[in-house]
PDB file of C-alpha atoms in Angstrom:
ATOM      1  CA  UNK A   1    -241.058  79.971 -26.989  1.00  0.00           C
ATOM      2  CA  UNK A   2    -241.158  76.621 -25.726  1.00  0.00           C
ATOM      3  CA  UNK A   3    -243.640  75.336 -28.085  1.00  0.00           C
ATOM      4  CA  UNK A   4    -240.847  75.899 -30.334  1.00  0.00           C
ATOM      5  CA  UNK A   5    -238.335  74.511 -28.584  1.00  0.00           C
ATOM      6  CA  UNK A   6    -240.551  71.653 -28.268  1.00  0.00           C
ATOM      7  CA  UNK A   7    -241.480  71.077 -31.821  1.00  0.00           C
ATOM      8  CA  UNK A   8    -238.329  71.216 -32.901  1.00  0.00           C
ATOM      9  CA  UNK A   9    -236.714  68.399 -30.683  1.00  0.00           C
ATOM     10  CA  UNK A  10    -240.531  66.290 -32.287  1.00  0.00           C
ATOM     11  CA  UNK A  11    -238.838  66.372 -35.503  1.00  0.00           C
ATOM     12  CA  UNK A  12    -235.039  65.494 -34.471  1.00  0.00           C
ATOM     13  CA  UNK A  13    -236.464  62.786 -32.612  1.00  0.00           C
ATOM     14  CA  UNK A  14    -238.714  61.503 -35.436  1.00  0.00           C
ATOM     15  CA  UNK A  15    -235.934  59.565 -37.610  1.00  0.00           C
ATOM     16  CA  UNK A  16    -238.044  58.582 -39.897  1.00  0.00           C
ATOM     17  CA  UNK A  17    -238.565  62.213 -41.275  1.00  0.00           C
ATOM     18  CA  UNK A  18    -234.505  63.168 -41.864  1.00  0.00           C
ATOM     19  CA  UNK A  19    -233.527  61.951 -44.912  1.00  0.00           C
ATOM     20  CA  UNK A  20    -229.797  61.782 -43.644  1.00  0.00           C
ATOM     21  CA  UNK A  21    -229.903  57.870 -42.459  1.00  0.00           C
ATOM     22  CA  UNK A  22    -229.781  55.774 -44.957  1.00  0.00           C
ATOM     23  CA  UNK A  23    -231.344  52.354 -44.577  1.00  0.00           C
ATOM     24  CA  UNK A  24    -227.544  51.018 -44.577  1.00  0.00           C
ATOM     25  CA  UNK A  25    -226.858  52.703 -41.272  1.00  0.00           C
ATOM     26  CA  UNK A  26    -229.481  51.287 -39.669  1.00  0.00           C
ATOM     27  CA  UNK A  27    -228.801  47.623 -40.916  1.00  0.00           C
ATOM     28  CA  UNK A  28    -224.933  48.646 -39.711  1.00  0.00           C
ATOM     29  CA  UNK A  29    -226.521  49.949 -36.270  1.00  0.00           C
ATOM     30  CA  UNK A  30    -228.515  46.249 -35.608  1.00  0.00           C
ATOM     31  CA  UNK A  31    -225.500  44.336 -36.141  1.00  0.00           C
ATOM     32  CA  UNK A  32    -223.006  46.547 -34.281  1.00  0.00           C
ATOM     33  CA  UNK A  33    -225.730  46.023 -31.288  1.00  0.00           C
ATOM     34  CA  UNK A  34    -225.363  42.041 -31.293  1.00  0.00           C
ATOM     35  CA  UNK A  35    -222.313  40.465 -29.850  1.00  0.00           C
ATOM     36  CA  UNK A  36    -222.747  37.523 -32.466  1.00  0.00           C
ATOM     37  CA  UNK A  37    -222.041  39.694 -35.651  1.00  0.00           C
ATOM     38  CA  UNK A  38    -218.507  39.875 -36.849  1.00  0.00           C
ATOM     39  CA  UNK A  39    -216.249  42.933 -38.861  1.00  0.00           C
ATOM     40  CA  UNK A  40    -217.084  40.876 -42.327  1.00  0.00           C
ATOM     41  CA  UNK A  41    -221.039  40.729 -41.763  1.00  0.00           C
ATOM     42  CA  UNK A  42    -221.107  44.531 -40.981  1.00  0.00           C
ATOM     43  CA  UNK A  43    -218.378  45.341 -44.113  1.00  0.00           C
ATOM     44  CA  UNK A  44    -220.874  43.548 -46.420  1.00  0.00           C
ATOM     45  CA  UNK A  45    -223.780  45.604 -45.525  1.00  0.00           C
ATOM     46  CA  UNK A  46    -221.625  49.122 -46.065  1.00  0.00           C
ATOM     47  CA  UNK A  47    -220.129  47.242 -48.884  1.00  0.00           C
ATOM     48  CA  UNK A  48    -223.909  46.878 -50.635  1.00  0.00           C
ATOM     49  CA  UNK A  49    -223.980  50.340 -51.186  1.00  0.00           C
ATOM     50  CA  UNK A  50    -220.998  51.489 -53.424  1.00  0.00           C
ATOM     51  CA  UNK A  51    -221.108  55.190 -53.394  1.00  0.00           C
ATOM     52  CA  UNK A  52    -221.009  55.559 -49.292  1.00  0.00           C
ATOM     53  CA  UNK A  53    -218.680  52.545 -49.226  1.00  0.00           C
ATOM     54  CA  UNK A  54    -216.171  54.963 -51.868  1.00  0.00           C
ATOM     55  CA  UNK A  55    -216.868  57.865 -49.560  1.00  0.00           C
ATOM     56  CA  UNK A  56    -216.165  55.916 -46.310  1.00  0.00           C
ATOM     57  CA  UNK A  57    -213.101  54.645 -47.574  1.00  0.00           C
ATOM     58  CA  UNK A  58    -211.987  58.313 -48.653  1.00  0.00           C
ATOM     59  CA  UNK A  59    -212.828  59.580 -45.611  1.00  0.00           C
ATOM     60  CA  UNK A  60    -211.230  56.606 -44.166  1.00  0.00           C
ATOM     61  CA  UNK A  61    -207.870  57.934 -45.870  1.00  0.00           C
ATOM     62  CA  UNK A  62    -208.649  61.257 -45.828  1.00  0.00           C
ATOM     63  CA  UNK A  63    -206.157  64.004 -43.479  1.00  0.00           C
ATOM     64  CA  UNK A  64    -208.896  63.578 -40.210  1.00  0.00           C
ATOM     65  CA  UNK A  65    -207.595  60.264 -40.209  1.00  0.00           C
ATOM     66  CA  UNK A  66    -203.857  60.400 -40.046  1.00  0.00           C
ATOM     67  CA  UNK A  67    -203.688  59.049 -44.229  1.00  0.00           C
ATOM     68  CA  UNK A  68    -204.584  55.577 -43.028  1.00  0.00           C
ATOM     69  CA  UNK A  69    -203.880  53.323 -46.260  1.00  0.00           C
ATOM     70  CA  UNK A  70    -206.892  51.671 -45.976  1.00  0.00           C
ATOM     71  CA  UNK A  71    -208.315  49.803 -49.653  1.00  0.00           C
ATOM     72  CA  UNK A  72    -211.782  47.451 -47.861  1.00  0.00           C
ATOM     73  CA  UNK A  73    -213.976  48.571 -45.564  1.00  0.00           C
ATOM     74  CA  UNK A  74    -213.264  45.481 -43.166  1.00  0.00           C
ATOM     75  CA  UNK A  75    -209.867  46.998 -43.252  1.00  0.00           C
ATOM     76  CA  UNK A  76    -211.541  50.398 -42.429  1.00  0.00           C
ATOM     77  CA  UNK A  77    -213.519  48.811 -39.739  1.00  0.00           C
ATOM     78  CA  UNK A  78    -210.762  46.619 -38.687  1.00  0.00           C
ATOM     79  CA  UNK A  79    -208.231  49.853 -37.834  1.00  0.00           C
ATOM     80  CA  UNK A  80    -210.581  52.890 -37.179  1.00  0.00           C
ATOM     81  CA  UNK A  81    -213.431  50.391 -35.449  1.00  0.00           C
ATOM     82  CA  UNK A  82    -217.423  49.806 -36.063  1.00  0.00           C
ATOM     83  CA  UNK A  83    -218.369  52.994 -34.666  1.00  0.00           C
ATOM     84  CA  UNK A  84    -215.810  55.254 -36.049  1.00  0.00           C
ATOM     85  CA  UNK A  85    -217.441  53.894 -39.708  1.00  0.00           C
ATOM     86  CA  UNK A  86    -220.770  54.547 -38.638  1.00  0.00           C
ATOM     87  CA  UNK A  87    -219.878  58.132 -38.069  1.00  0.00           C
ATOM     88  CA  UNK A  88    -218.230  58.140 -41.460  1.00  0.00           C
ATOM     89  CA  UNK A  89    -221.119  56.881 -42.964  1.00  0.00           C
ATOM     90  CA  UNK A  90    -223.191  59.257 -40.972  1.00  0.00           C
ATOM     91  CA  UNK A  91    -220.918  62.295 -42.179  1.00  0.00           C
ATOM     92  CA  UNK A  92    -220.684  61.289 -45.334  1.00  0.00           C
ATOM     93  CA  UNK A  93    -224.916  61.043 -45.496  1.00  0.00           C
ATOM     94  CA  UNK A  94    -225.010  64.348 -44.210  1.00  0.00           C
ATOM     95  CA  UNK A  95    -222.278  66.365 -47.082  1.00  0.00           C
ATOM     96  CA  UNK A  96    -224.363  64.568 -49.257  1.00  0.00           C
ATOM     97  CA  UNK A  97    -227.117  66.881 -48.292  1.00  0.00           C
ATOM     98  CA  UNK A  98    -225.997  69.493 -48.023  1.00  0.00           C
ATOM     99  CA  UNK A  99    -226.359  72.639 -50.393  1.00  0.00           C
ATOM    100  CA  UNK A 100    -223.456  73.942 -52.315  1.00  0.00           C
ATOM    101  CA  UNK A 101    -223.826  77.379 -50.254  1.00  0.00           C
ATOM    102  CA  UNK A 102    -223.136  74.888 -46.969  1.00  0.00           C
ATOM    103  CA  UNK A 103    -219.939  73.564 -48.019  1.00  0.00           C
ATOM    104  CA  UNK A 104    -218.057  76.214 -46.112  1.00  0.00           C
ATOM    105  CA  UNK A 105    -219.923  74.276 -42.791  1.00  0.00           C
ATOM    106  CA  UNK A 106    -218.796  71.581 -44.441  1.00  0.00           C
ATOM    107  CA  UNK A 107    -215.079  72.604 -44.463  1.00  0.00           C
ATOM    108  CA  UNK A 108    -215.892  73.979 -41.039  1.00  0.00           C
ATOM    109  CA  UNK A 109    -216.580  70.684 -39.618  1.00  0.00           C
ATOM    110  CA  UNK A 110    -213.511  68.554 -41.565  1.00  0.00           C
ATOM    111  CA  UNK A 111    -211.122  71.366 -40.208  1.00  0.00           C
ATOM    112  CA  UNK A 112    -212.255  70.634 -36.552  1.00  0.00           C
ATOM    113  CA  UNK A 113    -212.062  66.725 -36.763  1.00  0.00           C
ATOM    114  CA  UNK A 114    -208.557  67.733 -38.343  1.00  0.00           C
ATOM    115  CA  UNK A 115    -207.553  69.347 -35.367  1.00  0.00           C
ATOM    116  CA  UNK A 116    -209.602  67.325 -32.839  1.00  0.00           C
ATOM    117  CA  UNK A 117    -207.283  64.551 -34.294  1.00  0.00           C
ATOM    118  CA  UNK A 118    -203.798  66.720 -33.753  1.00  0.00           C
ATOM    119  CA  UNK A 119    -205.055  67.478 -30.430  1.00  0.00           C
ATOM    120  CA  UNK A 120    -205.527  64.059 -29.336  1.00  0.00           C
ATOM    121  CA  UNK A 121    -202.321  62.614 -30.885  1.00  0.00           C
ATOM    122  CA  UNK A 122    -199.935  65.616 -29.573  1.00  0.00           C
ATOM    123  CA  UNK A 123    -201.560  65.134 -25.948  1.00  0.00           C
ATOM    124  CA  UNK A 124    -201.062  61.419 -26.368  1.00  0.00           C
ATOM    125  CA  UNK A 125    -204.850  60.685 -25.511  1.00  0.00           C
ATOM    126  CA  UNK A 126    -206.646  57.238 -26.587  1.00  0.00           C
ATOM    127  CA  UNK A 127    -209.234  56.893 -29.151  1.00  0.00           C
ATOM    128  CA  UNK A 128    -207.938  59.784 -31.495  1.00  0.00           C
ATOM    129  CA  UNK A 129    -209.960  58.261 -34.513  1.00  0.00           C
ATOM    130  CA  UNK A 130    -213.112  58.859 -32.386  1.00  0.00           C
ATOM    131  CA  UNK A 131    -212.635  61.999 -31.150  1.00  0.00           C
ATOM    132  CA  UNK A 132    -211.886  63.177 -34.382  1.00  0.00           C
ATOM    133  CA  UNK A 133    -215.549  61.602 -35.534  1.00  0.00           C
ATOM    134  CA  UNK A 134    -216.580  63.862 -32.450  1.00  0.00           C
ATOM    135  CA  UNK A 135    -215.155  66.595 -34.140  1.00  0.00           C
ATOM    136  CA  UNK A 136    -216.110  66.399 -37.686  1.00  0.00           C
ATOM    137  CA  UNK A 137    -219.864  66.019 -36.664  1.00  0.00           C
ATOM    138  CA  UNK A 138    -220.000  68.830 -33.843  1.00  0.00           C
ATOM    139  CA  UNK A 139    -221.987  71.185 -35.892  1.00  0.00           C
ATOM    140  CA  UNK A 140    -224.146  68.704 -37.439  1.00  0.00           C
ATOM    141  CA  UNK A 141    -227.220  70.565 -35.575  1.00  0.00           C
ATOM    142  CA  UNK A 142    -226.750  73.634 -37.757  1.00  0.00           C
ATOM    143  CA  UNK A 143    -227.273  71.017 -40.659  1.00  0.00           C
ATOM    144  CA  UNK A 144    -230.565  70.077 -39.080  1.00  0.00           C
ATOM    145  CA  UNK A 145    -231.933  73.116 -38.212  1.00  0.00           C
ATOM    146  CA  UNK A 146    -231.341  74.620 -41.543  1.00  0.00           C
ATOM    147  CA  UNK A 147    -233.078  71.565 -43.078  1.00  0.00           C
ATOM    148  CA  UNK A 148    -235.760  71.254 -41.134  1.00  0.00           C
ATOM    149  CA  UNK A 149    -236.438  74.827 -39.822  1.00  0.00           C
ATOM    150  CA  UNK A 150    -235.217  77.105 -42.919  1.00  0.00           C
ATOM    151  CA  UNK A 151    -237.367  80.269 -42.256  1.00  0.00           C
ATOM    152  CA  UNK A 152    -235.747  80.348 -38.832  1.00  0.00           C
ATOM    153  CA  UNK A 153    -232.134  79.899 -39.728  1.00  0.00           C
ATOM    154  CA  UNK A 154    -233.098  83.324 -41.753  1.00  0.00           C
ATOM    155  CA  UNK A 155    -233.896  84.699 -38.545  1.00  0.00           C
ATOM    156  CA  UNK A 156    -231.135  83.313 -37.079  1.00  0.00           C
ATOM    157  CA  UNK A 157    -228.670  84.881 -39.252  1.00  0.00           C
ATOM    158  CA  UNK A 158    -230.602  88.024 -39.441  1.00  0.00           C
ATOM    159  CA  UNK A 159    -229.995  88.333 -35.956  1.00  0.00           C
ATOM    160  CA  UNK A 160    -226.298  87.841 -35.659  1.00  0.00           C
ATOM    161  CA  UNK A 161    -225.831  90.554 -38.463  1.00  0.00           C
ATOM    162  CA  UNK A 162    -228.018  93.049 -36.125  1.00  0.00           C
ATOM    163  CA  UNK A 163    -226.867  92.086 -32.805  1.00  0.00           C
ATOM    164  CA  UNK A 164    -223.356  91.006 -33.541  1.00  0.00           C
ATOM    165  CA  UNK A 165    -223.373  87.751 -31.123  1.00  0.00           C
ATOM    166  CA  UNK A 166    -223.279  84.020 -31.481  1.00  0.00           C
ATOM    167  CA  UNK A 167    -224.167  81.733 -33.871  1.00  0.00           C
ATOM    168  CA  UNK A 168    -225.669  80.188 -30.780  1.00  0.00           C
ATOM    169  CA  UNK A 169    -226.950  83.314 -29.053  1.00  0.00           C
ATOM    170  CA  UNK A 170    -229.065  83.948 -32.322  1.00  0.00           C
ATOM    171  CA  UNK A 171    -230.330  80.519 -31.723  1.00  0.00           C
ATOM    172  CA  UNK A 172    -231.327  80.861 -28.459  1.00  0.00           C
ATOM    173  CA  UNK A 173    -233.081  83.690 -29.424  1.00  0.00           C
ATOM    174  CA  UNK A 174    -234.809  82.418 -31.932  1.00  0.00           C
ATOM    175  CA  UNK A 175    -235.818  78.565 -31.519  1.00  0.00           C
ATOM    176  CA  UNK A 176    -234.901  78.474 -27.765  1.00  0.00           C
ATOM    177  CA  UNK A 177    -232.527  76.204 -28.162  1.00  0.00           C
ATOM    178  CA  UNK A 178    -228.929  75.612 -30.529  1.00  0.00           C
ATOM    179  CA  UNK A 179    -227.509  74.247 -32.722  1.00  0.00           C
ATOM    180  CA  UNK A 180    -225.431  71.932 -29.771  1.00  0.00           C
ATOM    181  CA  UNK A 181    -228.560  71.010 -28.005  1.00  0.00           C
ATOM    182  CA  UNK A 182    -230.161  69.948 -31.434  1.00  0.00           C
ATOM    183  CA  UNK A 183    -227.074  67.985 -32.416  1.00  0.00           C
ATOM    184  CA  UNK A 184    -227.014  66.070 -29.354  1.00  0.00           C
ATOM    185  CA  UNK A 185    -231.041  65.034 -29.700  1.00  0.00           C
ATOM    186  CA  UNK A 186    -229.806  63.671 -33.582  1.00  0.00           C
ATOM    187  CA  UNK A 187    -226.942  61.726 -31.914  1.00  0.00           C
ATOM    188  CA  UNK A 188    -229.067  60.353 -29.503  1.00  0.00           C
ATOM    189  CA  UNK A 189    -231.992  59.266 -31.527  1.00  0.00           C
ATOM    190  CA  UNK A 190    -229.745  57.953 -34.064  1.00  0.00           C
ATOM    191  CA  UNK A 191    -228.423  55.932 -30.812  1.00  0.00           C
ATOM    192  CA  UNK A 192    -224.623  57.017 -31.125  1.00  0.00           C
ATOM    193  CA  UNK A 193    -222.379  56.226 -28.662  1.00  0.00           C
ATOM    194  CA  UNK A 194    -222.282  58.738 -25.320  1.00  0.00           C
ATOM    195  CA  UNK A 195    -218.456  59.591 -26.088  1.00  0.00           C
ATOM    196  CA  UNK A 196    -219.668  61.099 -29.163  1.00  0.00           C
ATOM    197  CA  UNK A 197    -223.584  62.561 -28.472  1.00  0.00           C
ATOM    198  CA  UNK A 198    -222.137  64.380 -25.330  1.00  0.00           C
ATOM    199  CA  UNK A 199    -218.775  66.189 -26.805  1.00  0.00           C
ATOM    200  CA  UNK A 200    -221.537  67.477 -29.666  1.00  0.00           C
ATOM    201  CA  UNK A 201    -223.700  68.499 -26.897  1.00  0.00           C
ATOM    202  CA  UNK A 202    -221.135  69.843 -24.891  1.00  0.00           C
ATOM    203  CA  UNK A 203    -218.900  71.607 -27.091  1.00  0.00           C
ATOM    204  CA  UNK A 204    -219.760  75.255 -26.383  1.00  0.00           C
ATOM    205  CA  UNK A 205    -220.157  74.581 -22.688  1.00  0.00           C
ATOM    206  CA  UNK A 206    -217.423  72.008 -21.444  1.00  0.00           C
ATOM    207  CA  UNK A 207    -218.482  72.247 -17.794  1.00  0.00           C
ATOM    208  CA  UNK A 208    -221.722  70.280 -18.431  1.00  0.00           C
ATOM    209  CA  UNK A 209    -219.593  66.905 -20.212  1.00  0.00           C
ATOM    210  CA  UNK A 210    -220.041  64.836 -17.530  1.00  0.00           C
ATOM    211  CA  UNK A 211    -219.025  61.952 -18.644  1.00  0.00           C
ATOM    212  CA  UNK A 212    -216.184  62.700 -21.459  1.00  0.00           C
ATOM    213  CA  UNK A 213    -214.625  65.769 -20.909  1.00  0.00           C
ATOM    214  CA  UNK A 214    -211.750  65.062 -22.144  1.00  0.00           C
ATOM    215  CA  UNK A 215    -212.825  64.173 -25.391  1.00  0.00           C
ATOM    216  CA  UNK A 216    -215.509  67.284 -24.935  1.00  0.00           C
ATOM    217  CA  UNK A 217    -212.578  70.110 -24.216  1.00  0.00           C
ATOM    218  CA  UNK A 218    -210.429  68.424 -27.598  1.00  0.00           C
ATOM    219  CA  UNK A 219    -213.525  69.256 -29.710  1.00  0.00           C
ATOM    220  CA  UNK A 220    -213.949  72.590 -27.775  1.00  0.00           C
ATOM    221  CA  UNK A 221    -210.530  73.685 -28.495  1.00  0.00           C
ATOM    222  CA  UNK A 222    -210.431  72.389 -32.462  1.00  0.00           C
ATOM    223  CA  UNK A 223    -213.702  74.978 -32.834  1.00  0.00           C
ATOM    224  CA  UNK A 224    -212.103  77.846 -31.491  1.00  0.00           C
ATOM    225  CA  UNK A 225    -208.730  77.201 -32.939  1.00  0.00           C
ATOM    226  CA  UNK A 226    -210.627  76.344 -36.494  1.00  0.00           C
ATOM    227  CA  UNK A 227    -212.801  79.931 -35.725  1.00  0.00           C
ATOM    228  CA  UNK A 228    -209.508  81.325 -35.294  1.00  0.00           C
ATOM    229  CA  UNK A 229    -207.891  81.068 -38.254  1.00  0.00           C
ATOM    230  CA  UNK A 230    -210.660  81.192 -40.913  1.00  0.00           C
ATOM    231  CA  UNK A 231    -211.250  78.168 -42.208  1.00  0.00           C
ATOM    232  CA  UNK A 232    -214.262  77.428 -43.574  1.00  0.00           C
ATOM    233  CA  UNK A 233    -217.898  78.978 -42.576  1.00  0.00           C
ATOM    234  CA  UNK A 234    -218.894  78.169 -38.846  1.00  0.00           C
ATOM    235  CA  UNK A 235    -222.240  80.494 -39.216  1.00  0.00           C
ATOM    236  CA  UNK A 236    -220.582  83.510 -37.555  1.00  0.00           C
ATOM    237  CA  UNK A 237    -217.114  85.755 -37.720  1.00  0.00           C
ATOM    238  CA  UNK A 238    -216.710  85.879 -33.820  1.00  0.00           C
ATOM    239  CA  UNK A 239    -214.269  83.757 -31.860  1.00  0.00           C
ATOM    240  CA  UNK A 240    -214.887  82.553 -28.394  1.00  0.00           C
ATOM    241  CA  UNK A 241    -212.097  82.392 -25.462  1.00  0.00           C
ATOM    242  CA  UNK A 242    -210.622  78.957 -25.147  1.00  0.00           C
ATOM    243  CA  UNK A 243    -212.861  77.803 -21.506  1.00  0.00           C
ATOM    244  CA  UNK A 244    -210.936  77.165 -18.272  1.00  0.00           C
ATOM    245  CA  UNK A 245    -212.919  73.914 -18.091  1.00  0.00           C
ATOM    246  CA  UNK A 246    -211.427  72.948 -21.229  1.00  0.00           C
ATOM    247  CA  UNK A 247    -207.454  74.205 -19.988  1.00  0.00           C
ATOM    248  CA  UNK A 248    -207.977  72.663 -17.020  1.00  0.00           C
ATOM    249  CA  UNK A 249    -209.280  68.943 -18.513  1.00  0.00           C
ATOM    250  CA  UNK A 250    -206.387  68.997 -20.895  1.00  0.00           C
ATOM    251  CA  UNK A 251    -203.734  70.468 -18.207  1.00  0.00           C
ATOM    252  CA  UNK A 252    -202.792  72.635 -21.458  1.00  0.00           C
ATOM    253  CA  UNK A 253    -200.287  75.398 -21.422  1.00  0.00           C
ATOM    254  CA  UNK A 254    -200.225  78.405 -24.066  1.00  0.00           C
ATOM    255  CA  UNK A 255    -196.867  77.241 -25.440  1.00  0.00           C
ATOM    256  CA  UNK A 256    -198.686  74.016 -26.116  1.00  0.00           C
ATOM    257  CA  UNK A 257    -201.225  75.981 -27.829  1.00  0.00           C
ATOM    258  CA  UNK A 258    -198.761  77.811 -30.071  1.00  0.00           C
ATOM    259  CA  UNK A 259    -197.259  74.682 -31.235  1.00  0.00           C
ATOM    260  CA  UNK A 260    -200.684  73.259 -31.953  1.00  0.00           C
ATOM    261  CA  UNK A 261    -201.732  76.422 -34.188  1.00  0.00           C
ATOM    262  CA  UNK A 262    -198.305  76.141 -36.024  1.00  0.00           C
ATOM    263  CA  UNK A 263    -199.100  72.727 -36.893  1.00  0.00           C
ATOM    264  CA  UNK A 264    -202.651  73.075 -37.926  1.00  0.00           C
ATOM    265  CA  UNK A 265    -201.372  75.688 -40.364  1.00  0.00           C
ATOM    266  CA  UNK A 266    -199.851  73.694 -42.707  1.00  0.00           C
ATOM    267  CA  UNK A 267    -202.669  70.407 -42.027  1.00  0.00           C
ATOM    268  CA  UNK A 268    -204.981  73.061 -43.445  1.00  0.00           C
ATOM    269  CA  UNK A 269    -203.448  73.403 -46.571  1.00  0.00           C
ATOM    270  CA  UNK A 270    -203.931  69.615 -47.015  1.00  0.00           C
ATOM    271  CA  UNK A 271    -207.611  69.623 -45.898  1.00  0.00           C
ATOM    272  CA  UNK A 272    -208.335  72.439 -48.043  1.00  0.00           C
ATOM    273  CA  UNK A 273    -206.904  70.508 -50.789  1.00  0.00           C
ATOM    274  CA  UNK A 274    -209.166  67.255 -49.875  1.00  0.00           C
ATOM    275  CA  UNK A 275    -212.005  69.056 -49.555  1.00  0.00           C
ATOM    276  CA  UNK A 276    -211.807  70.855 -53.136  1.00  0.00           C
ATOM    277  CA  UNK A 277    -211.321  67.402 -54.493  1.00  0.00           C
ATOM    278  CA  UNK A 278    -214.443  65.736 -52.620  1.00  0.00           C
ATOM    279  CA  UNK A 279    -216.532  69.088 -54.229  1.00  0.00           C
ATOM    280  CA  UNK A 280    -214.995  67.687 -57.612  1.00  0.00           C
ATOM    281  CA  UNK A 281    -216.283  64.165 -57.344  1.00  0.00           C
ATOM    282  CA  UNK A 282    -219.497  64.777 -56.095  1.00  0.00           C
ATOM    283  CA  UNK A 283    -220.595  67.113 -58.404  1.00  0.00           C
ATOM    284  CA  UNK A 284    -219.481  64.572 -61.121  1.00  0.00           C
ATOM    285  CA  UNK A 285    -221.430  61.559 -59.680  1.00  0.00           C
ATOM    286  CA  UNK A 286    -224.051  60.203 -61.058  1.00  0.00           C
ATOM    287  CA  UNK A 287    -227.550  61.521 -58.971  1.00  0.00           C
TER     288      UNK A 287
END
C-alpha cells in the first residue's frame, strides 16, 4: 500500500506533469518572492493573459469575496493582496479543468469559501479574503486524484457506495492516503503560503493545524455546514460532527451556529446564481 501512497505524492510533487499551473502563475510566484517587485509589475504579468485576468477579476467580485467592486487587477491585488490573486488564479486554473460531471465539486468548493468568508467576518477574525481562498481550494486534492489517478477514484467511489463511509475513509482505503493529505503536497509544491497549505491539510482533522488553527477550524466548519445543507457534490452524502478542536479554537456557541446557517441560506441562493453564470461563460469561450 505504500508504494501507492508513495507514487502518488511522485506525481503531486512533479509540477511539471499537472497541467493546472499555468506559466503565468509561476512568473506571478518569482515576483511575489522578491521584495523589489511592485503591485503594477505583478498586475502586468496576470494582465498578459486575458481570459484568467477576466476570471480573476470575476472571482475577484464574485459572493466569496464580499462583491468587492474591483475593475484592474492592481486594484484586485491592491484590496484582496498578491497571494489572495494567486489563489484566484490557481482556482480559476483548476475549474478550468475540470469535467462538466465535477462542477458539483466545483460548487462544493465556492460554497465553502462562501461560508469560510461569513465565518471569518461574523467572528471578526483578520484576513477573511484569505481564509476564504483557504476555503474555496480545500478539496482541490479530490481534483488531483481524479486527474491523475482515475481508475482509483472508481474504486474510491465504489467503496463509499458499499461501505457507506467517507469520502476520505474510501481514500484511505484505497490509495493510503486522501484527498487532504494530497491537497496539502499540491499547495506545498506549488509553494503556497503555510496559512493556506495547512487549513487544506488540516481540514478534516483540526487537532493537527499547528500553526493556523484558527483559520483551519473556519474551513472545517464551512465543510460541514456546506455538507449540511446540500450544496453542491462533496464526493459523499454523509455529514461529519462539527470537532471540539474546531468549537474550542473559535470559542463558538450553537446559537452562533444557528445564526451562521440562517445566513448562509440565503448567500447560497446568490452563489448558486454565480456559479450557473460562470457554467454559461465558459462553455461559450473560445477553447
Amino acid at each position: 500500500m505504500d508504494e501507492k501512497r508513495n507514487e502518488l505524492k511522485k506525481i503531486i510533487m512533479d509540477t511539471k506533469t499537472l497541467p493546472t499551473l499555468p506559466g503565468v502563475i509561476n512568473k506571478l510566484n518569482a515576483l511575489s518572492d522578491n521584495d523589489k517587485s511592485s503591485v503594477q509589475e505583478m498586475a502586468r504579468i496576470v494582465s498578459s493573459d486575458q481570459v484568467l485576468s477576466a476570471r480573476i477579476l470575476r472571482l475577484a467580485n464574485s459572493p466569496s469575496y464580499g462583491f468587492y467592486r474591483v475593475s484592474t487587477i492592481s486594484n484586485a491585488m491592491i484590496l484582496l493582496g498578491v497571494n489572495v490573486v494567486k489563489s484566484l488564479a490557481l482556482s480559476s486554473s483548476i475549474f478550468e479543468i475540470m469535467e462538466k460531471n465535477s462542477v458539483g465539486l466545483w460548487e462544493h468548493s465556492l460554497g465553502v469559501g462562501v461560508a469560510s468568508n461569513m465565518i471569518a467576518a461574523k467572528l471578526g477574525l483578520p484576513e477573511c479574503e484569505e481564509i476564504a481562498t483557504a476555503g474555496l481550494l480545500h478539496d482541490i486534492g479530490k481534483v488531483i486524484i481524479s486527474l491523475k489517478c482515475s481508475e482509483a477514484e472508481e474504486e474510491v467511489r465504489r467503496v463509499i457506495n458499499e461501505k457507506r463511509v467517507y469520502m476520505r475513509e474510501a481514500e484511505q482505503e484505497v490509495i493510503d492516503t486522501d484527498h487532504a493529505e494530497v491537497g496539502g503536497w499540491l499547495a506545498k509544491s506549488w509553494f503556497l503560503p503555510d496559512k493556506l497549505s495547512e487549513p487544506i491539510n488540516c481540514h478534516h482533522n483540526v487537532e493537527t493545524s499547528e500553526n493556523h488553527r484558527i483559520k483551519t477550524a473556519v474551513v472545517h466548519i464551512a465543510d460541514v455546514l456546506i455538507k449540511a445543507s446540500g450544496f453542491g457534490d462533496s464526493g459523499d452524502d454523509y455529514v461529519p460532527q462539527i470537532q471540539q478542536a474546531a468549537w474550542d479554537a473559535l470559542k463558538l456557541n450553537e446559537q452562533t451556529v444557528t445564526e451562521l446557517v440562517e445566513d448562509l441560506e440565503d448567500k447560497l441562493v446568490e452563489v448558486k446564481n454565480f456559479s450557473l453564470e460562470l457554467q454559461q461563460n465558459t462553455d461559450a469561450a473560445p477553447n
